[in-house]
Amino acid sequence: MSDSKKREQEAIDAARVEIDRIDGEILRLLSERARHVRDIGDAKQRLGEPIYQPDREEKIFERLIAANPGPLDDGAIRRLFERILDEARRLERSVYRDDEDRGR
Amino acid sequence: MSDSKKREQEAIDAARVEIDRIDGEILRLLSERARHVRDIGDAKQRLGEPIYQPDREEKIFERLIAANPGPLDDGAIRRLFERILDEARRLERSVYRDDEDRGR
């Protein structure tokens, strides 16, 4: 392998180490986010409020897209956070379901 | 509104402030991750390496699922990171396409 190819390969390996570190941080933040979502689900249930609040979700998208520094385009940011909010809704629903199962 | 309902509502509002802060951090990390992905795409192109590396992706899933602290289940972690890796692949492909457009 030529020196320049070796340097390219080292740059790739170093970027992958960084990506693995970032993925670990994202996992930690997604889990922390999910704990708050679960708490909100519990509180909403006690208040008798609906889970799905499209206005709140639309505001989340708008704010994040306005703050998007790139290089991901706005469509990518929307698709990524749609997935995050989708999983949040799924988790909130499972909180409700568990309580129904227990006959609350 | 009763005092207990007021407290529940305050807890929901506080959790939403935390979620908004976490979303901003996730946006920052996703963008940082995307910059590394773009750099890797550039380097792979110079090396003539393929973009899509399913082995590397499978290892990313395995490591994250092993580190999953909950409350999201493993299926949720996989779906979330599938979306993140999907957008990474889309970004790497756009690096290739831009270079082809410039006749490189």
mmCIF file with all atom_site columns, C-alpha atoms in Angstrom:
data_model
loop_
_atom_site.group_PDB
_atom_site.id
_atom_site.type_symbol
_atom_site.label_atom_id
_atom_site.label_alt_id
_atom_site.label_comp_id
_atom_site.label_asym_id
_atom_site.label_entity_id
_atom_site.label_seq_id
_atom_site.pdbx_PDB_ins_code
_atom_site.Cartn_x
_atom_site.Cartn_y
_atom_site.Cartn_z
_atom_site.occupancy
_atom_site.B_iso_or_equiv
_atom_site.pdbx_formal_charge
_atom_site.auth_seq_id
_atom_site.auth_comp_id
_atom_site.auth_asym_id
_atom_site.auth_atom_id
_atom_site.pdbx_PDB_model_num
ATOM 1   C CA . MET A 1 1   ? 0.000   0.000  0.000   1.00 0.00 ? 1   MET A CA 1
ATOM 2   C CA . SER A 1 2   ? 1.412   3.411  -0.965  1.00 0.00 ? 2   SER A CA 1
ATOM 3   C CA . ASP A 1 3   ? 2.058   6.033  1.727   1.00 0.00 ? 3   ASP A CA 1
ATOM 4   C CA . SER A 1 4   ? -0.799  8.206  0.509   1.00 0.00 ? 4   SER A CA 1
ATOM 5   C CA . LYS A 1 5   ? -3.200  5.245  0.552   1.00 0.00 ? 5   LYS A CA 1
ATOM 6   C CA . LYS A 1 6   ? -2.010  4.363  4.041   1.00 0.00 ? 6   LYS A CA 1
ATOM 7   C CA . ARG A 1 7   ? -2.732  7.898  5.193   1.00 0.00 ? 7   ARG A CA 1
ATOM 8   C CA . GLU A 1 8   ? -6.228  7.782  3.667   1.00 0.00 ? 8   GLU A CA 1
ATOM 9   C CA . GLN A 1 9   ? -6.903  4.475  5.431   1.00 0.00 ? 9   GLN A CA 1
ATOM 10  C CA . GLU A 1 10  ? -5.675  5.906  8.754   1.00 0.00 ? 10  GLU A CA 1
ATOM 11  C CA . ALA A 1 11  ? -7.989  8.902  8.295   1.00 0.00 ? 11  ALA A CA 1
ATOM 12  C CA . ILE A 1 12  ? -10.926 6.531  7.703   1.00 0.00 ? 12  ILE A CA 1
ATOM 13  C CA . ASP A 1 13  ? -10.063 4.498  10.812  1.00 0.00 ? 13  ASP A CA 1
ATOM 14  C CA . ALA A 1 14  ? -9.783  7.663  12.939  1.00 0.00 ? 14  ALA A CA 1
ATOM 15  C CA . ALA A 1 15  ? -13.157 8.960  11.655  1.00 0.00 ? 15  ALA A CA 1
ATOM 16  C CA . ARG A 1 16  ? -14.747 5.594  12.531  1.00 0.00 ? 16  ARG A CA 1
ATOM 17  C CA . VAL A 1 17  ? -13.431 5.807  16.105  1.00 0.00 ? 17  VAL A CA 1
ATOM 18  C CA . GLU A 1 18  ? -15.062 9.236  16.355  1.00 0.00 ? 18  GLU A CA 1
ATOM 19  C CA . ILE A 1 19  ? -18.329 7.916  14.868  1.00 0.00 ? 19  ILE A CA 1
ATOM 20  C CA . ASP A 1 20  ? -18.408 5.072  17.415  1.00 0.00 ? 20  ASP A CA 1
ATOM 21  C CA . ARG A 1 21  ? -17.910 7.574  20.243  1.00 0.00 ? 21  ARG A CA 1
ATOM 22  C CA . ILE A 1 22  ? -20.674 9.815  18.852  1.00 0.00 ? 22  ILE A CA 1
ATOM 23  C CA . ASP A 1 23  ? -23.051 6.835  18.470  1.00 0.00 ? 23  ASP A CA 1
ATOM 24  C CA . GLY A 1 24  ? -22.500 5.997  22.142  1.00 0.00 ? 24  GLY A CA 1
ATOM 25  C CA . GLU A 1 25  ? -23.374 9.570  23.094  1.00 0.00 ? 25  GLU A CA 1
ATOM 26  C CA . ILE A 1 26  ? -26.468 9.523  20.854  1.00 0.00 ? 26  ILE A CA 1
ATOM 27  C CA . LEU A 1 27  ? -27.576 6.246  22.495  1.00 0.00 ? 27  LEU A CA 1
ATOM 28  C CA . ARG A 1 28  ? -27.174 7.827  25.929  1.00 0.00 ? 28  ARG A CA 1
ATOM 29  C CA . LEU A 1 29  ? -29.179 10.911 24.896  1.00 0.00 ? 29  LEU A CA 1
ATOM 30  C CA . LEU A 1 30  ? -31.929 8.878  23.198  1.00 0.00 ? 30  LEU A CA 1
ATOM 31  C CA . SER A 1 31  ? -32.279 6.829  26.397  1.00 0.00 ? 31  SER A CA 1
ATOM 32  C CA . GLU A 1 32  ? -32.374 9.950  28.582  1.00 0.00 ? 32  GLU A CA 1
ATOM 33  C CA . ARG A 1 33  ? -34.974 11.438 26.199  1.00 0.00 ? 33  ARG A CA 1
ATOM 34  C CA . ALA A 1 34  ? -37.037 8.242  26.441  1.00 0.00 ? 34  ALA A CA 1
ATOM 35  C CA . ARG A 1 35  ? -37.066 8.415  30.253  1.00 0.00 ? 35  ARG A CA 1
ATOM 36  C CA . HIS A 1 36  ? -38.571 11.923 30.063  1.00 0.00 ? 36  HIS A CA 1
ATOM 37  C CA . VAL A 1 37  ? -41.086 10.714 27.472  1.00 0.00 ? 37  VAL A CA 1
ATOM 38  C CA . ARG A 1 38  ? -42.134 7.909  29.812  1.00 0.00 ? 38  ARG A CA 1
ATOM 39  C CA . ASP A 1 39  ? -42.552 10.378 32.700  1.00 0.00 ? 39  ASP A CA 1
ATOM 40  C CA . ILE A 1 40  ? -44.666 12.626 30.483  1.00 0.00 ? 40  ILE A CA 1
ATOM 41  C CA . GLY A 1 41  ? -46.757 9.591  29.462  1.00 0.00 ? 41  GLY A CA 1
ATOM 42  C CA . ASP A 1 42  ? -47.364 8.747  33.126  1.00 0.00 ? 42  ASP A CA 1
ATOM 43  C CA . ALA A 1 43  ? -48.337 12.324 33.980  1.00 0.00 ? 43  ALA A CA 1
ATOM 44  C CA . LYS A 1 44  ? -50.610 12.695 30.921  1.00 0.00 ? 44  LYS A CA 1
ATOM 45  C CA . GLN A 1 45  ? -52.360 9.494  31.842  1.00 0.00 ? 45  GLN A CA 1
ATOM 46  C CA . ARG A 1 46  ? -53.065 10.779 35.348  1.00 0.00 ? 46  ARG A CA 1
ATOM 47  C CA . LEU A 1 47  ? -54.365 14.025 33.815  1.00 0.00 ? 47  LEU A CA 1
ATOM 48  C CA . GLY A 1 48  ? -56.412 12.187 31.168  1.00 0.00 ? 48  GLY A CA 1
ATOM 49  C CA . GLU A 1 49  ? -54.584 14.057 28.358  1.00 0.00 ? 49  GLU A CA 1
ATOM 50  C CA . PRO A 1 50  ? -54.079 12.622 24.851  1.00 0.00 ? 50  PRO A CA 1
ATOM 51  C CA . ILE A 1 51  ? -50.661 11.146 23.933  1.00 0.00 ? 51  ILE A CA 1
ATOM 52  C CA . TYR A 1 52  ? -50.375 12.413 20.400  1.00 0.00 ? 52  TYR A CA 1
ATOM 53  C CA . GLN A 1 53  ? -49.910 16.172 20.157  1.00 0.00 ? 53  GLN A CA 1
ATOM 54  C CA . PRO A 1 54  ? -49.206 17.045 16.524  1.00 0.00 ? 54  PRO A CA 1
ATOM 55  C CA . ASP A 1 55  ? -48.746 20.789 17.259  1.00 0.00 ? 55  ASP A CA 1
ATOM 56  C CA . ARG A 1 56  ? -45.933 20.070 19.712  1.00 0.00 ? 56  ARG A CA 1
ATOM 57  C CA . GLU A 1 57  ? -44.289 17.692 17.198  1.00 0.00 ? 57  GLU A CA 1
ATOM 58  C CA . GLU A 1 58  ? -44.469 20.222 14.354  1.00 0.00 ? 58  GLU A CA 1
ATOM 59  C CA . LYS A 1 59  ? -42.808 22.847 16.595  1.00 0.00 ? 59  LYS A CA 1
ATOM 60  C CA . ILE A 1 60  ? -39.986 20.397 17.392  1.00 0.00 ? 60  ILE A CA 1
ATOM 61  C CA . PHE A 1 61  ? -39.337 19.868 13.653  1.00 0.00 ? 61  PHE A CA 1
ATOM 62  C CA . GLU A 1 62  ? -39.434 23.594 12.890  1.00 0.00 ? 62  GLU A CA 1
ATOM 63  C CA . ARG A 1 63  ? -37.004 24.493 15.647  1.00 0.00 ? 63  ARG A CA 1
ATOM 64  C CA . LEU A 1 64  ? -34.504 21.773 14.739  1.00 0.00 ? 64  LEU A CA 1
ATOM 65  C CA . ILE A 1 65  ? -34.597 22.550 11.020  1.00 0.00 ? 65  ILE A CA 1
ATOM 66  C CA . ALA A 1 66  ? -34.036 26.247 11.817  1.00 0.00 ? 66  ALA A CA 1
ATOM 67  C CA . ALA A 1 67  ? -30.976 25.232 13.895  1.00 0.00 ? 67  ALA A CA 1
ATOM 68  C CA . ASN A 1 68  ? -29.622 22.705 11.343  1.00 0.00 ? 68  ASN A CA 1
ATOM 69  C CA . PRO A 1 69  ? -25.898 23.447 10.807  1.00 0.00 ? 69  PRO A CA 1
ATOM 70  C CA . GLY A 1 70  ? -25.523 20.870 7.958   1.00 0.00 ? 70  GLY A CA 1
ATOM 71  C CA . PRO A 1 71  ? -24.120 18.864 6.258   1.00 0.00 ? 71  PRO A CA 1
ATOM 72  C CA . LEU A 1 72  ? -27.370 16.863 6.619   1.00 0.00 ? 72  LEU A CA 1
ATOM 73  C CA . ASP A 1 73  ? -30.124 18.530 4.627   1.00 0.00 ? 73  ASP A CA 1
ATOM 74  C CA . ASP A 1 74  ? -33.440 19.566 6.176   1.00 0.00 ? 74  ASP A CA 1
ATOM 75  C CA . GLY A 1 75  ? -35.199 16.487 4.762   1.00 0.00 ? 75  GLY A CA 1
ATOM 76  C CA . ALA A 1 76  ? -32.698 14.245 6.572   1.00 0.00 ? 76  ALA A CA 1
ATOM 77  C CA . ILE A 1 77  ? -33.222 16.117 9.865   1.00 0.00 ? 77  ILE A CA 1
ATOM 78  C CA . ARG A 1 78  ? -36.991 15.726 9.496   1.00 0.00 ? 78  ARG A CA 1
ATOM 79  C CA . ARG A 1 79  ? -36.731 11.981 8.704   1.00 0.00 ? 79  ARG A CA 1
ATOM 80  C CA . LEU A 1 80  ? -34.345 11.387 11.634  1.00 0.00 ? 80  LEU A CA 1
ATOM 81  C CA . PHE A 1 81  ? -36.532 13.185 14.173  1.00 0.00 ? 81  PHE A CA 1
ATOM 82  C CA . GLU A 1 82  ? -39.706 11.619 12.737  1.00 0.00 ? 82  GLU A CA 1
ATOM 83  C CA . ARG A 1 83  ? -38.163 8.270  13.695  1.00 0.00 ? 83  ARG A CA 1
ATOM 84  C CA . ILE A 1 84  ? -37.238 9.591  17.175  1.00 0.00 ? 84  ILE A CA 1
ATOM 85  C CA . LEU A 1 85  ? -40.760 10.963 17.770  1.00 0.00 ? 85  LEU A CA 1
ATOM 86  C CA . ASP A 1 86  ? -42.280 7.771  16.384  1.00 0.00 ? 86  ASP A CA 1
ATOM 87  C CA . GLU A 1 87  ? -40.377 5.679  18.921  1.00 0.00 ? 87  GLU A CA 1
ATOM 88  C CA . ALA A 1 88  ? -41.378 8.145  21.662  1.00 0.00 ? 88  ALA A CA 1
ATOM 89  C CA . ARG A 1 89  ? -45.048 7.671  20.767  1.00 0.00 ? 89  ARG A CA 1
ATOM 90  C CA . ARG A 1 90  ? -44.604 3.905  20.744  1.00 0.00 ? 90  ARG A CA 1
ATOM 91  C CA . LEU A 1 91  ? -43.060 4.052  24.236  1.00 0.00 ? 91  LEU A CA 1
ATOM 92  C CA . GLU A 1 92  ? -45.810 6.319  25.611  1.00 0.00 ? 92  GLU A CA 1
ATOM 93  C CA . ARG A 1 93  ? -48.412 3.930  24.223  1.00 0.00 ? 93  ARG A CA 1
ATOM 94  C CA . SER A 1 94  ? -46.733 0.982  25.923  1.00 0.00 ? 94  SER A CA 1
ATOM 95  C CA . VAL A 1 95  ? -46.934 2.869  29.258  1.00 0.00 ? 95  VAL A CA 1
ATOM 96  C CA . TYR A 1 96  ? -50.702 3.210  28.711  1.00 0.00 ? 96  TYR A CA 1
ATOM 97  C CA . ARG A 1 97  ? -51.073 -0.419 27.667  1.00 0.00 ? 97  ARG A CA 1
ATOM 98  C CA . ASP A 1 98  ? -49.164 -1.760 30.666  1.00 0.00 ? 98  ASP A CA 1
ATOM 99  C CA . ASP A 1 99  ? -51.466 0.153  32.976  1.00 0.00 ? 99  ASP A CA 1
ATOM 100 C CA . GLU A 1 100 ? -54.543 -1.181 31.184  1.00 0.00 ? 100 GLU A CA 1
ATOM 101 C CA . ASP A 1 101 ? -53.147 -4.695 31.549  1.00 0.00 ? 101 ASP A CA 1
ATOM 102 C CA . ARG A 1 102 ? -52.881 -4.129 35.283  1.00 0.00 ? 102 ARG A CA 1
ATOM 103 C CA . GLY A 1 103 ? -56.532 -2.978 35.268  1.00 0.00 ? 103 GLY A CA 1
ATOM 104 C CA . ARG A 1 104 ? -55.801 0.605  36.301  1.00 0.00 ? 104 ARG A CA 1
ATOM 105 C CA . MET B 1 1   ? -57.036 23.322 38.137  1.00 0.00 ? 1   MET B CA 1
ATOM 106 C CA . SER B 1 2   ? -56.334 21.427 41.378  1.00 0.00 ? 2   SER B CA 1
ATOM 107 C CA . ASP B 1 3   ? -52.903 21.655 43.032  1.00 0.00 ? 3   ASP B CA 1
ATOM 108 C CA . SER B 1 4   ? -52.051 18.064 42.117  1.00 0.00 ? 4   SER B CA 1
ATOM 109 C CA . LYS B 1 5   ? -53.033 18.650 38.481  1.00 0.00 ? 5   LYS B CA 1
ATOM 110 C CA . LYS B 1 6   ? -50.967 21.840 38.458  1.00 0.00 ? 6   LYS B CA 1
ATOM 111 C CA . ARG B 1 7   ? -47.961 19.893 39.727  1.00 0.00 ? 7   ARG B CA 1
ATOM 112 C CA . GLU B 1 8   ? -48.429 17.231 37.055  1.00 0.00 ? 8   GLU B CA 1
ATOM 113 C CA . GLN B 1 9   ? -48.592 19.927 34.381  1.00 0.00 ? 9   GLN B CA 1
ATOM 114 C CA . GLU B 1 10  ? -45.432 21.569 35.740  1.00 0.00 ? 10  GLU B CA 1
ATOM 115 C CA . ALA B 1 11  ? -43.645 18.209 35.633  1.00 0.00 ? 11  ALA B CA 1
ATOM 116 C CA . ILE B 1 12  ? -44.692 17.779 31.985  1.00 0.00 ? 12  ILE B CA 1
ATOM 117 C CA . ASP B 1 13  ? -43.458 21.278 31.103  1.00 0.00 ? 13  ASP B CA 1
ATOM 118 C CA . ALA B 1 14  ? -40.110 20.665 32.847  1.00 0.00 ? 14  ALA B CA 1
ATOM 119 C CA . ALA B 1 15  ? -39.657 17.336 31.033  1.00 0.00 ? 15  ALA B CA 1
ATOM 120 C CA . ARG B 1 16  ? -40.367 19.081 27.706  1.00 0.00 ? 16  ARG B CA 1
ATOM 121 C CA . VAL B 1 17  ? -37.678 21.677 28.403  1.00 0.00 ? 17  VAL B CA 1
ATOM 122 C CA . GLU B 1 18  ? -35.251 18.798 29.006  1.00 0.00 ? 18  GLU B CA 1
ATOM 123 C CA . ILE B 1 19  ? -36.369 17.040 25.808  1.00 0.00 ? 19  ILE B CA 1
ATOM 124 C CA . ASP B 1 20  ? -35.819 20.221 23.780  1.00 0.00 ? 20  ASP B CA 1
ATOM 125 C CA . ARG B 1 21  ? -32.301 20.534 25.213  1.00 0.00 ? 21  ARG B CA 1
ATOM 126 C CA . ILE B 1 22  ? -31.561 16.859 24.448  1.00 0.00 ? 22  ILE B CA 1
ATOM 127 C CA . ASP B 1 23  ? -32.899 17.243 20.882  1.00 0.00 ? 23  ASP B CA 1
ATOM 128 C CA . GLY B 1 24  ? -30.515 20.159 20.333  1.00 0.00 ? 24  GLY B CA 1
ATOM 129 C CA . GLU B 1 25  ? -27.614 17.986 21.536  1.00 0.00 ? 25  GLU B CA 1
ATOM 130 C CA . ILE B 1 26  ? -28.716 15.098 19.305  1.00 0.00 ? 26  ILE B CA 1
ATOM 131 C CA . LEU B 1 27  ? -28.883 17.485 16.325  1.00 0.00 ? 27  LEU B CA 1
ATOM 132 C CA . ARG B 1 28  ? -25.336 18.657 17.078  1.00 0.00 ? 28  ARG B CA 1
ATOM 133 C CA . LEU B 1 29  ? -24.053 15.064 17.349  1.00 0.00 ? 29  LEU B CA 1
ATOM 134 C CA . LEU B 1 30  ? -25.856 13.917 14.192  1.00 0.00 ? 30  LEU B CA 1
ATOM 135 C CA . SER B 1 31  ? -24.275 16.822 12.312  1.00 0.00 ? 31  SER B CA 1
ATOM 136 C CA . GLU B 1 32  ? -20.817 16.064 13.716  1.00 0.00 ? 32  GLU B CA 1
ATOM 137 C CA . ARG B 1 33  ? -21.319 12.390 12.764  1.00 0.00 ? 33  ARG B CA 1
ATOM 138 C CA . ALA B 1 34  ? -22.341 13.434 9.247   1.00 0.00 ? 34  ALA B CA 1
ATOM 139 C CA . ARG B 1 35  ? -19.150 15.478 8.813   1.00 0.00 ? 35  ARG B CA 1
ATOM 140 C CA . HIS B 1 36  ? -17.069 12.368 9.627   1.00 0.00 ? 36  HIS B CA 1
ATOM 141 C CA . VAL B 1 37  ? -19.221 10.310 7.230   1.00 0.00 ? 37  VAL B CA 1
ATOM 142 C CA . ARG B 1 38  ? -18.566 12.855 4.469   1.00 0.00 ? 38  ARG B CA 1
ATOM 143 C CA . ASP B 1 39  ? -14.812 12.722 5.156   1.00 0.00 ? 39  ASP B CA 1
ATOM 144 C CA . ILE B 1 40  ? -14.902 8.915  5.002   1.00 0.00 ? 40  ILE B CA 1
ATOM 145 C CA . GLY B 1 41  ? -16.856 9.107  1.734   1.00 0.00 ? 41  GLY B CA 1
ATOM 146 C CA . ASP B 1 42  ? -14.189 11.413 0.255   1.00 0.00 ? 42  ASP B CA 1
ATOM 147 C CA . ALA B 1 43  ? -11.348 9.136  1.369   1.00 0.00 ? 43  ALA B CA 1
ATOM 148 C CA . LYS B 1 44  ? -13.089 5.941  0.160   1.00 0.00 ? 44  LYS B CA 1
ATOM 149 C CA . GLN B 1 45  ? -13.637 7.548  -3.208  1.00 0.00 ? 45  GLN B CA 1
ATOM 150 C CA . ARG B 1 46  ? -9.933  8.362  -3.521  1.00 0.00 ? 46  ARG B CA 1
ATOM 151 C CA . LEU B 1 47  ? -9.139  4.768  -2.522  1.00 0.00 ? 47  LEU B CA 1
ATOM 152 C CA . GLY B 1 48  ? -11.794 3.328  -4.867  1.00 0.00 ? 48  GLY B CA 1
ATOM 153 C CA . GLU B 1 49  ? -13.503 1.541  -1.953  1.00 0.00 ? 49  GLU B CA 1
ATOM 154 C CA . PRO B 1 50  ? -17.229 0.726  -1.894  1.00 0.00 ? 50  PRO B CA 1
ATOM 155 C CA . ILE B 1 51  ? -19.575 2.939  0.164   1.00 0.00 ? 51  ILE B CA 1
ATOM 156 C CA . TYR B 1 52  ? -21.833 0.294  1.596   1.00 0.00 ? 52  TYR B CA 1
ATOM 157 C CA . GLN B 1 53  ? -20.145 -1.967 4.148   1.00 0.00 ? 53  GLN B CA 1
ATOM 158 C CA . PRO B 1 54  ? -22.797 -4.201 5.713   1.00 0.00 ? 54  PRO B CA 1
ATOM 159 C CA . ASP B 1 55  ? -20.309 -5.876 8.109   1.00 0.00 ? 55  ASP B CA 1
ATOM 160 C CA . ARG B 1 56  ? -19.383 -2.541 9.658   1.00 0.00 ? 56  ARG B CA 1
ATOM 161 C CA . GLU B 1 57  ? -23.089 -1.618 9.976   1.00 0.00 ? 57  GLU B CA 1
ATOM 162 C CA . GLU B 1 58  ? -23.984 -4.901 11.651  1.00 0.00 ? 58  GLU B CA 1
ATOM 163 C CA . LYS B 1 59  ? -21.181 -4.380 14.193  1.00 0.00 ? 59  LYS B CA 1
ATOM 164 C CA . ILE B 1 60  ? -22.505 -0.903 14.975  1.00 0.00 ? 60  ILE B CA 1
ATOM 165 C CA . PHE B 1 61  ? -25.972 -2.348 15.720  1.00 0.00 ? 61  PHE B CA 1
ATOM 166 C CA . GLU B 1 62  ? -24.573 -5.164 17.850  1.00 0.00 ? 62  GLU B CA 1
ATOM 167 C CA . ARG B 1 63  ? -22.439 -2.851 19.966  1.00 0.00 ? 63  ARG B CA 1
ATOM 168 C CA . LEU B 1 64  ? -25.229 -0.345 20.563  1.00 0.00 ? 64  LEU B CA 1
ATOM 169 C CA . ILE B 1 65  ? -27.809 -3.008 21.426  1.00 0.00 ? 65  ILE B CA 1
ATOM 170 C CA . ALA B 1 66  ? -25.341 -4.553 23.887  1.00 0.00 ? 66  ALA B CA 1
ATOM 171 C CA . ALA B 1 67  ? -24.924 -1.104 25.512  1.00 0.00 ? 67  ALA B CA 1
ATOM 172 C CA . ASN B 1 68  ? -28.655 -0.259 25.516  1.00 0.00 ? 68  ASN B CA 1
ATOM 173 C CA . PRO B 1 69  ? -29.591 0.956  29.039  1.00 0.00 ? 69  PRO B CA 1
ATOM 174 C CA . GLY B 1 70  ? -33.367 1.161  28.268  1.00 0.00 ? 70  GLY B CA 1
ATOM 175 C CA . PRO B 1 71  ? -36.147 2.188  28.466  1.00 0.00 ? 71  PRO B CA 1
ATOM 176 C CA . LEU B 1 72  ? -36.129 1.924  24.663  1.00 0.00 ? 72  LEU B CA 1
ATOM 177 C CA . ASP B 1 73  ? -36.216 -1.723 23.625  1.00 0.00 ? 73  ASP B CA 1
ATOM 178 C CA . ASP B 1 74  ? -33.610 -3.260 21.323  1.00 0.00 ? 74  ASP B CA 1
ATOM 179 C CA . GLY B 1 75  ? -35.973 -3.082 18.330  1.00 0.00 ? 75  GLY B CA 1
ATOM 180 C CA . ALA B 1 76  ? -36.291 0.687  18.849  1.00 0.00 ? 76  ALA B CA 1
ATOM 181 C CA . ILE B 1 77  ? -32.502 1.106  19.049  1.00 0.00 ? 77  ILE B CA 1
ATOM 182 C CA . ARG B 1 78  ? -32.111 -0.851 15.818  1.00 0.00 ? 78  ARG B CA 1
ATOM 183 C CA . ARG B 1 79  ? -34.797 1.170  14.008  1.00 0.00 ? 79  ARG B CA 1
ATOM 184 C CA . LEU B 1 80  ? -33.316 4.479  15.218  1.00 0.00 ? 80  LEU B CA 1
ATOM 185 C CA . PHE B 1 81  ? -29.781 3.629  14.124  1.00 0.00 ? 81  PHE B CA 1
ATOM 186 C CA . GLU B 1 82  ? -31.033 2.107  10.840  1.00 0.00 ? 82  GLU B CA 1
ATOM 187 C CA . ARG B 1 83  ? -32.403 5.564  10.062  1.00 0.00 ? 83  ARG B CA 1
ATOM 188 C CA . ILE B 1 84  ? -29.097 7.214  11.100  1.00 0.00 ? 84  ILE B CA 1
ATOM 189 C CA . LEU B 1 85  ? -27.043 4.805  8.934   1.00 0.00 ? 85  LEU B CA 1
ATOM 190 C CA . ASP B 1 86  ? -29.504 5.214  6.081   1.00 0.00 ? 86  ASP B CA 1
ATOM 191 C CA . GLU B 1 87  ? -29.008 8.984  6.084   1.00 0.00 ? 87  GLU B CA 1
ATOM 192 C CA . ALA B 1 88  ? -25.233 8.460  6.314   1.00 0.00 ? 88  ALA B CA 1
ATOM 193 C CA . ARG B 1 89  ? -25.322 6.293  3.178   1.00 0.00 ? 89  ARG B CA 1
ATOM 194 C CA . ARG B 1 90  ? -27.461 8.883  1.409   1.00 0.00 ? 90  ARG B CA 1
ATOM 195 C CA . LEU B 1 91  ? -24.928 11.601 2.295   1.00 0.00 ? 91  LEU B CA 1
ATOM 196 C CA . GLU B 1 92  ? -21.935 9.497  1.154   1.00 0.00 ? 92  GLU B CA 1
ATOM 197 C CA . ARG B 1 93  ? -23.711 8.814  -2.140  1.00 0.00 ? 93  ARG B CA 1
ATOM 198 C CA . SER B 1 94  ? -24.313 12.542 -2.668  1.00 0.00 ? 94  SER B CA 1
ATOM 199 C CA . VAL B 1 95  ? -20.541 13.142 -2.191  1.00 0.00 ? 95  VAL B CA 1
ATOM 200 C CA . TYR B 1 96  ? -19.899 10.621 -4.995  1.00 0.00 ? 96  TYR B CA 1
ATOM 201 C CA . ARG B 1 97  ? -22.585 12.119 -7.232  1.00 0.00 ? 97  ARG B CA 1
ATOM 202 C CA . ASP B 1 98  ? -21.289 15.691 -6.810  1.00 0.00 ? 98  ASP B CA 1
ATOM 203 C CA . ASP B 1 99  ? -17.847 14.554 -7.883  1.00 0.00 ? 99  ASP B CA 1
ATOM 204 C CA . GLU B 1 100 ? -19.260 12.748 -10.911 1.00 0.00 ? 100 GLU B CA 1
ATOM 205 C CA . ASP B 1 101 ? -21.172 15.906 -11.829 1.00 0.00 ? 101 ASP B CA 1
ATOM 206 C CA . ARG B 1 102 ? -17.902 17.819 -11.790 1.00 0.00 ? 102 ARG B CA 1
ATOM 207 C CA . GLY B 1 103 ? -16.411 15.187 -14.086 1.00 0.00 ? 103 GLY B CA 1
ATOM 208 C CA . ARG B 1 104 ? -13.855 13.903 -11.551 1.00 0.00 ? 104 ARG B CA 1
#
